[in-house]
DNA sequence: GGACGGATTGAACGCTCATTCAAGAACGAG
DNA sequence: CTCGTTCTTGAATGAGCGTTCAATCCGTCC
């Protein structure tokens, strides 16, 4: 055993990691196979030995995002944050950090790909949708954990999607204007939204039967 | 006089119109010059007689969006709608209609281009930013017209940007899932947001001095 | 009618890209 | 060592792209 990875599996991993970074930085269409090869120090044949074509690299990348959301995104963002509502904003803060770290060129990798690949084939589109759904689902779980701090009639699934909507829209504007302020103001508005919801729930606590 | 357009101006107009549709439907990079030529029934030389290169076609398209927002977007959307808050939702309804009309493949043309053109040159980026700013500015004017129906401390500029954020994020999710529901639920959440703001303002009308 | 310049034609060019493949290296099993 | 399989090499291929340009057309004014 030891490092019991077949050479092909290692090659595959290196390609996926390089492609993740490149697709994120340059987009799918603007990333050439040659880009991936030069970054991984591989030759065309090795890549095509592992993947049938470029699109299959994309699929592997989207699967990696799907399978790594817990470990690579949520866990680090929620380190030391226990309050479920604050976890939502901690996740958004992590995106803010990424925007700053990349001089406002950051875009959510999934969001960028989703808009770039208009006529994507069904496999790709499903993977994009699953990634979105998992993200919104993570928020939904936070909202569920918030219990009756939210109004009882709150659609937690829809509110989770709304958080994703605000994140994607904010990232998009921040990047276009090259100014985090646009992201910040979106998050502020979302905070106001939550404050108003929490205040409403506090005002009329649990609508008991016969309220 | 009569149809006093020089041939070049006519050619230019046809190219811009065709490019508008193609960039919207296929994106900038995926639209070839040949696509534009076949749709306009022109030859390469005619296009390059009017435009130095492909990027200049993009610039002309973005200028057309910028100059036509009032006539082509706001005026039709606001036909017969006078209430400033309802105008906001009338505009969103128009986007919903476009989503449906295109079987959920619609993406806001500006938003799509903004995400596709990561490393756009400054001229292009500025035009994208101006288009966003004008859109948000139109909403801001609605909010200003709403006067004290909104809480006095409401940042109307930021709220205008927030509406744009929700629109773009909603369009993106609706398209990825091929389901308008995602857009609708975002608009619903925004409606809730406005309802809560309006209710708050109604509860404490104008915070008079010494409140 | 003649001449001039704006406008058009469409083949050709050079480049990048995804993909292929024959040849060979590496490695484990017997 | 030897066979067989897996994996790698890297040049070649062919399609598609944005762009160029010499030749040609055509409307206008003298």
Coordinates of C-alpha atoms (C1' of nucleotides) in Angstrom, one line a residue:
Chain A
X1 CA 0.0 0.0 0.0
X2 CA 1.7 3.2 1.2
X3 CA 1.0 5.7 -1.4
X4 CA -1.1 3.2 -3.1
X5 CA -2.2 5.4 -6.0
X6 CA -2.0 4.1 -9.5
X7 CA 0.0 6.5 -11.8
X8 CA -3.2 7.2 -13.7
X9 CA -5.1 8.2 -10.5
X10 CA -2.3 10.6 -9.6
X11 CA -2.2 12.1 -13.1
X12 CA -6.0 12.5 -12.9
X13 CA -5.8 14.2 -9.5
X14 CA -3.2 16.7 -10.7
X15 CA -5.2 17.5 -13.8
X16 CA -8.4 18.1 -11.8
X17 CA -6.6 20.3 -9.4
X18 CA -4.9 22.4 -12.2
X19 CA -8.1 22.6 -14.1
X20 CA -10.0 23.8 -11.1
X21 CA -7.7 26.7 -10.7
X22 CA -7.6 27.5 -14.4
X23 CA -11.3 27.3 -15.0
X24 CA -11.8 29.5 -12.0
X25 CA -9.2 32.1 -13.1
X26 CA -9.8 32.1 -16.8
X27 CA -13.1 30.3 -17.5
X28 CA -13.6 27.0 -19.3
X29 CA -13.5 28.1 -22.9
X30 CA -10.5 30.4 -22.4
X31 CA -8.5 27.6 -20.7
X32 CA -6.7 25.5 -23.3
X33 CA -5.6 21.9 -22.9
X34 CA -2.1 23.3 -23.4
X35 CA -2.6 25.5 -20.3
X36 CA -3.5 22.4 -18.3
X37 CA -0.6 20.5 -19.7
X38 CA 2.0 23.2 -19.0
X39 CA 0.8 23.6 -15.4
X40 CA 0.8 19.9 -14.7
X41 CA 4.0 19.2 -16.7
X42 CA 2.2 16.5 -18.5
X43 CA 1.8 15.7 -22.2
X44 CA -1.3 15.6 -24.2
X45 CA -1.3 11.8 -24.4
X46 CA -1.3 11.4 -20.6
X47 CA -4.3 13.6 -20.3
X48 CA -6.2 11.8 -23.1
X49 CA -5.2 8.5 -21.5
X50 CA -7.3 9.5 -18.5
X51 CA -10.0 11.7 -19.9
X52 CA -11.8 11.2 -23.2
X53 CA -11.9 15.0 -23.8
X54 CA -11.9 18.4 -22.4
X55 CA -15.5 18.3 -21.3
X56 CA -14.8 15.3 -19.2
X57 CA -12.2 17.3 -17.3
X58 CA -14.9 19.9 -16.6
X59 CA -17.2 17.2 -15.3
X60 CA -14.5 15.9 -13.0
X61 CA -13.9 19.4 -11.7
X62 CA -17.6 19.9 -11.0
X63 CA -17.7 16.6 -9.2
X64 CA -14.8 17.6 -7.1
X65 CA -16.6 20.8 -6.1
X66 CA -19.7 18.8 -5.3
X67 CA -17.8 16.2 -3.2
X68 CA -15.7 18.8 -1.5
X69 CA -18.2 21.4 -0.4
X70 CA -18.2 20.2 3.2
X71 CA -14.5 19.8 3.7
X72 CA -13.2 22.7 1.6
X73 CA -15.8 25.3 1.9
X74 CA -18.2 24.9 4.9
X75 CA -15.8 23.5 7.5
X76 CA -13.2 26.3 7.2
X77 CA -15.8 29.0 7.0
X78 CA -17.6 27.8 10.1
X79 CA -14.5 27.2 12.2
X80 CA -15.5 28.6 15.6
X81 CA -18.9 29.9 14.6
X82 CA -21.8 28.1 16.2
X83 CA -24.8 30.3 15.8
X84 CA -26.6 29.1 12.8
X85 CA -27.5 32.6 11.5
X86 CA -24.0 33.8 12.0
X87 CA -22.8 30.8 10.0
X88 CA -24.6 32.2 7.0
X89 CA -22.8 35.4 7.3
X90 CA -19.5 33.7 8.1
X91 CA -19.8 31.9 4.8
X92 CA -20.5 35.2 3.0
X93 CA -17.5 36.7 4.8
X94 CA -15.4 33.9 3.3
X95 CA -16.5 34.9 -0.2
X96 CA -15.7 38.5 0.7
X97 CA -12.2 37.5 1.7
X98 CA -11.8 35.7 -1.6
X99 CA -12.9 38.7 -3.5
X100 CA -10.3 40.8 -1.7
X101 CA -7.6 38.2 -2.1
X102 CA -8.0 38.3 -5.8
X103 CA -8.3 42.1 -6.2
X104 CA -12.0 41.8 -7.0
X105 CA -11.5 39.4 -9.9
X106 CA -13.0 36.6 -7.9
X107 CA -16.2 35.0 -9.1
X108 CA -17.9 32.0 -7.6
X109 CA -16.4 29.2 -9.7
X110 CA -19.8 27.5 -10.1
X111 CA -21.6 30.7 -10.9
X112 CA -19.0 31.7 -13.5
X113 CA -19.2 28.3 -15.2
X114 CA -23.0 28.4 -15.0
X115 CA -23.2 31.6 -17.0
X116 CA -20.4 30.7 -19.4
X117 CA -21.8 27.3 -20.4
X118 CA -25.1 28.4 -22.0
X119 CA -25.7 25.3 -24.0
X120 CA -24.0 22.9 -21.8
X121 CA -24.9 19.3 -22.2
X122 CA -27.3 17.8 -19.6
X123 CA -24.6 16.1 -17.5
X124 CA -22.8 19.4 -17.0
X125 CA -25.9 21.3 -16.3
X126 CA -27.0 18.8 -13.7
X127 CA -23.7 19.1 -12.0
X128 CA -24.0 22.8 -11.9
X129 CA -27.5 22.6 -10.5
X130 CA -26.4 20.0 -7.9
X131 CA -23.7 22.3 -6.7
X132 CA -26.1 25.2 -6.4
X133 CA -28.6 23.0 -4.6
X134 CA -26.0 21.7 -2.1
X135 CA -25.0 25.3 -1.3
X136 CA -28.5 26.4 -0.8
X137 CA -29.2 23.2 1.1
X138 CA -26.4 24.0 3.6
X139 CA -27.9 27.4 4.3
X140 CA -31.3 25.8 4.6
X141 CA -29.9 23.5 7.4
X142 CA -28.7 26.6 9.2
X143 CA -32.1 28.1 8.9
X144 CA -33.6 24.9 10.2
X145 CA -31.2 25.0 13.2
X146 CA -32.4 28.5 13.9
X147 CA -35.7 27.0 14.8
X148 CA -38.3 29.4 16.0
X149 CA -36.1 32.4 15.9
X150 CA -37.5 32.8 12.4
X151 CA -41.2 33.3 11.7
X152 CA -43.0 30.0 11.6
X153 CA -44.3 30.6 8.1
X154 CA -40.8 31.1 6.7
X155 CA -40.0 29.0 3.7
X156 CA -36.5 27.9 4.7
X157 CA -35.7 26.3 1.4
X158 CA -36.6 29.5 -0.5
X159 CA -34.7 31.6 1.9
X160 CA -31.6 29.5 1.5
X161 CA -31.8 30.0 -2.3
X162 CA -32.2 33.7 -1.6
X163 CA -28.9 33.8 0.2
X164 CA -27.3 32.1 -2.7
X165 CA -28.9 34.6 -5.1
X166 CA -27.6 37.6 -3.1
X167 CA -24.1 36.0 -2.9
X168 CA -23.9 35.4 -6.7
X169 CA -25.4 38.8 -7.6
X170 CA -23.1 40.6 -5.2
X171 CA -20.0 38.8 -6.4
X172 CA -21.0 39.7 -10.0
X173 CA -21.4 43.4 -9.3
X174 CA -18.3 43.6 -7.1
X175 CA -16.2 42.0 -9.9
X176 CA -17.7 44.2 -12.6
X177 CA -17.1 47.4 -10.7
X178 CA -13.8 46.1 -9.2
X179 CA -15.2 47.2 -5.8
X180 CA -16.1 45.0 -2.8
X181 CA -18.5 47.7 -1.7
X182 CA -21.1 46.3 -4.0
X183 CA -20.8 42.9 -2.3
X184 CA -20.8 44.4 1.1
X185 CA -24.0 46.4 0.5
X186 CA -25.7 43.3 -0.7
X187 CA -24.7 41.5 2.4
X188 CA -25.9 44.5 4.5
X189 CA -29.3 44.4 2.8
X190 CA -29.5 40.6 3.5
X191 CA -28.6 41.3 7.2
X192 CA -31.4 43.8 7.4
X193 CA -33.7 41.2 5.9
X194 CA -32.7 38.7 8.6
X195 CA -33.0 41.4 11.3
X196 CA -36.5 42.1 10.2
X197 CA -37.4 38.5 10.1
X198 CA -35.9 37.8 13.5
X199 CA -37.7 40.8 15.0
X200 CA -41.0 39.7 13.5
X201 CA -40.6 36.2 15.1
X202 CA -39.6 37.7 18.4
X203 CA -42.7 40.0 18.4
X204 CA -45.1 37.1 17.9
X205 CA -43.4 34.0 19.3
X206 CA -44.6 30.7 17.8
X207 CA -48.0 31.1 16.4
X208 CA -49.6 28.6 18.8
X209 CA -52.8 26.8 17.8
X210 CA -55.7 29.2 17.9
X211 CA -53.6 32.3 17.7
Chain B
X1 CA -32.5 63.3 -47.1
X2 CA -35.3 60.7 -47.1
X3 CA -33.7 57.6 -45.7
X4 CA -30.6 59.7 -45.2
X5 CA -28.4 57.0 -43.8
X6 CA -25.0 56.5 -45.3
X7 CA -24.4 52.9 -46.4
X8 CA -21.8 52.5 -43.7
X9 CA -24.2 53.6 -41.0
X10 CA -26.8 51.2 -42.2
X11 CA -24.2 48.4 -42.2
X12 CA -23.1 49.3 -38.8
X13 CA -26.6 49.3 -37.5
X14 CA -27.3 45.8 -38.9
X15 CA -24.1 44.5 -37.4
X16 CA -24.9 45.9 -33.9
X17 CA -28.4 44.5 -34.0
X18 CA -27.2 41.0 -35.1
X19 CA -24.4 41.0 -32.6
X20 CA -26.7 42.0 -29.8
X21 CA -28.8 38.9 -30.4
X22 CA -25.9 36.6 -31.0
X23 CA -23.9 37.7 -27.9
X24 CA -27.0 37.4 -25.9
X25 CA -27.8 33.9 -27.2
X26 CA -24.3 32.4 -27.4
X27 CA -22.0 34.7 -25.5
X28 CA -19.2 36.8 -26.9
X29 CA -16.5 34.2 -27.3
X30 CA -18.8 31.6 -28.8
X31 CA -20.1 34.1 -31.4
X32 CA -17.8 34.1 -34.4
X33 CA -17.4 36.9 -36.9
X34 CA -18.7 34.4 -39.4
X35 CA -21.9 34.1 -37.4
X36 CA -22.4 37.8 -37.5
X37 CA -21.7 37.9 -41.3
X38 CA -24.1 35.1 -42.1
X39 CA -26.9 36.7 -40.1
X40 CA -26.4 40.1 -41.7
X41 CA -25.6 38.7 -45.1
X42 CA -22.5 40.8 -45.2
X43 CA -18.9 40.0 -46.1
X44 CA -15.9 40.2 -43.8
X45 CA -14.6 43.3 -45.6
X46 CA -17.7 45.3 -44.9
X47 CA -17.6 44.6 -41.2
X48 CA -13.9 45.5 -41.0
X49 CA -14.6 48.6 -43.0
X50 CA -16.8 49.8 -40.1
X51 CA -15.2 48.2 -37.1
X52 CA -11.5 47.8 -36.4
X53 CA -12.1 44.4 -34.8
X54 CA -14.4 42.1 -33.0
X55 CA -14.0 43.9 -29.7
X56 CA -15.2 47.1 -31.2
X57 CA -18.4 45.4 -32.1
X58 CA -18.8 44.4 -28.5
X59 CA -18.3 48.0 -27.4
X60 CA -20.9 49.2 -29.9
X61 CA -23.3 46.6 -28.5
X62 CA -22.7 47.7 -24.9
X63 CA -23.2 51.4 -26.0
X64 CA -26.5 50.4 -27.6
X65 CA -27.7 48.8 -24.4
X66 CA -26.6 51.9 -22.4
X67 CA -28.3 54.3 -24.7
X68 CA -31.5 52.3 -25.1
X69 CA -32.3 51.3 -21.5
X70 CA -35.0 54.0 -21.2
X71 CA -36.7 53.3 -24.6
X72 CA -36.2 49.5 -24.9
X73 CA -36.4 48.3 -21.3
X74 CA -38.0 50.8 -18.8
X75 CA -40.7 52.3 -21.0
X76 CA -42.3 49.0 -22.1
X77 CA -42.0 47.6 -18.6
X78 CA -43.6 50.5 -17.0
X79 CA -46.5 51.0 -19.4
X80 CA -49.5 51.6 -17.3
X81 CA -47.7 51.2 -14.0
X82 CA -47.5 54.4 -11.9
X83 CA -46.7 53.3 -8.4
X84 CA -43.0 53.5 -8.0
X85 CA -42.7 50.4 -5.9
X86 CA -44.8 48.4 -8.3
X87 CA -42.6 49.7 -11.1
X88 CA -39.7 47.8 -9.6
X89 CA -41.7 44.6 -9.6
X90 CA -43.0 45.3 -13.1
X91 CA -39.5 45.5 -14.3
X92 CA -38.7 42.1 -12.6
X93 CA -41.9 40.7 -14.2
X94 CA -40.5 41.7 -17.6
X95 CA -37.4 39.7 -16.9
X96 CA -39.6 36.8 -15.8
X97 CA -41.4 37.0 -19.1
X98 CA -38.1 36.9 -21.0
X99 CA -37.1 33.8 -19.0
X100 CA -40.3 32.0 -20.0
X101 CA -40.1 33.2 -23.6
X102 CA -36.7 31.6 -24.0
X103 CA -37.5 28.4 -22.1
X104 CA -35.4 29.4 -19.2
X105 CA -32.3 30.0 -21.3
X106 CA -32.5 33.7 -20.8
X107 CA -29.7 35.4 -19.1
X108 CA -29.5 39.2 -18.6
X109 CA -27.3 40.2 -21.5
X110 CA -25.2 42.5 -19.4
X111 CA -24.8 40.0 -16.6
X112 CA -23.8 37.2 -18.9
X113 CA -21.2 39.3 -20.6
X114 CA -19.9 40.7 -17.3
X115 CA -19.1 37.2 -16.1
X116 CA -17.8 35.9 -19.4
X117 CA -15.3 38.7 -19.9
X118 CA -13.1 38.3 -16.9
X119 CA -10.1 40.1 -18.1
X120 CA -11.9 42.6 -20.3
X121 CA -10.1 45.7 -21.2
X122 CA -11.0 48.8 -19.3
X123 CA -13.3 50.3 -22.0
X124 CA -15.4 47.2 -22.0
X125 CA -15.5 46.9 -18.2
X126 CA -16.5 50.5 -17.8
X127 CA -19.3 50.0 -20.2
X128 CA -20.5 46.9 -18.3
X129 CA -20.3 48.9 -15.0
X130 CA -22.2 51.8 -16.5
X131 CA -25.0 49.6 -17.7
X132 CA -25.3 48.1 -14.2
X133 CA -25.2 51.5 -12.6
X134 CA -27.9 52.8 -14.9
X135 CA -30.1 49.9 -14.1
X136 CA -29.6 50.3 -10.4
X137 CA -30.0 54.1 -10.8
X138 CA -33.5 53.6 -12.4
X139 CA -34.6 51.6 -9.4
X140 CA -33.1 54.2 -7.1
X141 CA -35.3 56.8 -8.7
X142 CA -38.3 54.6 -8.0
X143 CA -37.3 54.4 -4.4
X144 CA -36.8 58.2 -4.3
X145 CA -40.3 58.6 -5.7
X146 CA -41.6 56.3 -2.9
X147 CA -40.7 59.1 -0.5
X148 CA -41.5 58.4 3.1
X149 CA -43.2 55.2 2.4
X150 CA -39.8 53.8 3.1
X151 CA -38.0 54.2 6.4
X152 CA -36.1 57.5 6.4
X153 CA -32.8 55.8 7.1
X154 CA -33.0 53.6 3.9
X155 CA -30.0 53.9 1.7
X156 CA -31.9 54.1 -1.6
X157 CA -28.8 53.6 -3.8
X158 CA -27.8 50.4 -1.9
X159 CA -31.4 49.1 -2.1
X160 CA -31.4 49.7 -5.9
X161 CA -28.2 47.7 -6.2
X162 CA -29.8 45.0 -4.1
X163 CA -32.7 44.7 -6.5
X164 CA -30.2 44.3 -9.3
X165 CA -28.4 41.7 -7.2
X166 CA -31.6 39.7 -6.7
X167 CA -32.5 39.9 -10.4
X168 CA -29.1 38.7 -11.6
X169 CA -28.9 36.0 -9.0
X170 CA -32.4 34.8 -9.7
X171 CA -31.9 34.7 -13.5
X172 CA -28.7 32.7 -13.0
X173 CA -30.4 30.1 -10.8
X174 CA -33.5 29.9 -13.0
X175 CA -31.3 29.3 -16.0
X176 CA -29.1 26.7 -14.4
X177 CA -32.1 24.7 -13.1
X178 CA -34.2 25.5 -16.2
X179 CA -37.0 26.4 -13.8
X180 CA -38.5 29.9 -13.3
X181 CA -39.4 28.9 -9.8
X182 CA -36.0 29.9 -8.7
X183 CA -36.4 33.4 -10.1
X184 CA -39.9 33.6 -8.6
X185 CA -38.9 32.7 -5.1
X186 CA -36.1 35.3 -5.2
X187 CA -38.7 38.0 -6.3
X188 CA -41.0 36.8 -3.5
X189 CA -38.3 37.2 -1.0
X190 CA -37.6 40.7 -2.3
X191 CA -41.3 41.4 -2.0
X192 CA -41.2 40.3 1.6
X193 CA -38.3 42.6 2.1
X194 CA -40.2 45.6 0.8
X195 CA -43.3 44.7 2.7
X196 CA -41.3 44.7 5.9
X197 CA -39.6 48.0 5.1
X198 CA -42.9 49.6 4.2
X199 CA -44.5 48.2 7.4
X200 CA -41.6 49.6 9.4
X201 CA -42.0 53.1 7.9
X202 CA -45.7 53.0 8.4
X203 CA -45.3 52.1 12.1
X204 CA -43.0 55.0 12.8
X205 CA -43.8 57.7 10.2
X206 CA -40.9 60.1 9.6
X207 CA -38.6 60.1 12.5
X208 CA -39.1 63.7 13.4
X209 CA -36.4 65.6 15.3
X210 CA -36.2 64.4 18.8
X211 CA -37.8 61.1 18.2
Chain C
dG1 C1' -19.3 61.0 -69.5
dG2 C1' -15.6 60.7 -66.5
dA3 C1' -13.3 60.4 -62.3
dC4 C1' -13.0 59.9 -57.6
dG5 C1' -13.7 57.9 -53.0
dG6 C1' -16.5 55.4 -50.0
dA7 C1' -18.2 50.7 -49.7
dT8 C1' -18.1 45.7 -50.9
dT9 C1' -16.3 41.3 -52.4
dG10 C1' -14.4 36.9 -51.0
dA11 C1' -10.3 34.3 -51.2
dA12 C1' -6.2 33.8 -48.5
dC13 C1' -3.3 34.0 -44.3
dG14 C1' -1.6 32.8 -39.9
dC15 C1' -2.6 31.3 -35.7
dT16 C1' -4.6 28.6 -31.9
dC17 C1' -6.9 24.9 -30.4
dA18 C1' -8.7 20.0 -29.2
dT19 C1' -7.6 15.7 -30.5
dT20 C1' -5.0 11.6 -32.5
dC21 C1' -1.6 8.1 -32.7
dA22 C1' 2.5 5.4 -33.5
dA23 C1' 6.3 4.6 -30.8
dG24 C1' 8.5 3.8 -26.7
dA25 C1' 9.3 3.7 -21.4
dA26 C1' 8.0 1.8 -16.9
dC27 C1' 6.7 -1.7 -14.2
dG28 C1' 4.7 -5.9 -12.2
dA29 C1' 4.0 -11.0 -12.6
dG30 C1' 5.6 -15.5 -13.7
Chain D
dC1 C1' 14.8 -12.4 -18.0
dT2 C1' 10.5 -11.9 -20.6
dC3 C1' 6.1 -11.1 -21.5
dG4 C1' 2.1 -8.0 -21.2
dT5 C1' -0.2 -4.2 -19.6
dT6 C1' -0.3 0.4 -18.3
dC7 C1' 1.2 4.8 -19.0
dT8 C1' 3.9 8.5 -21.4
dT9 C1' 6.0 10.9 -25.2
dG10 C1' 5.5 14.7 -28.5
dA11 C1' 4.9 15.5 -33.3
dA12 C1' 1.2 15.7 -36.5
dT13 C1' -3.6 16.7 -38.0
dG14 C1' -7.4 19.3 -39.3
dA15 C1' -10.9 22.4 -38.1
dG16 C1' -12.2 27.0 -36.8
dC17 C1' -11.0 31.4 -35.7
dG18 C1' -10.1 36.8 -36.4
dT19 C1' -8.1 39.5 -39.7
dT20 C1' -6.1 41.3 -44.2
dC21 C1' -6.2 43.0 -48.8
dA22 C1' -6.0 43.6 -53.8
dA23 C1' -9.6 43.9 -56.8
dT24 C1' -14.1 45.6 -57.9
dC25 C1' -18.4 48.0 -57.5
dC26 C1' -21.3 52.0 -57.3
dG27 C1' -23.2 56.5 -56.2
dT28 C1' -22.1 61.4 -56.6
dC29 C1' -20.4 65.6 -58.3
dC30 C1' -18.0 68.2 -61.9

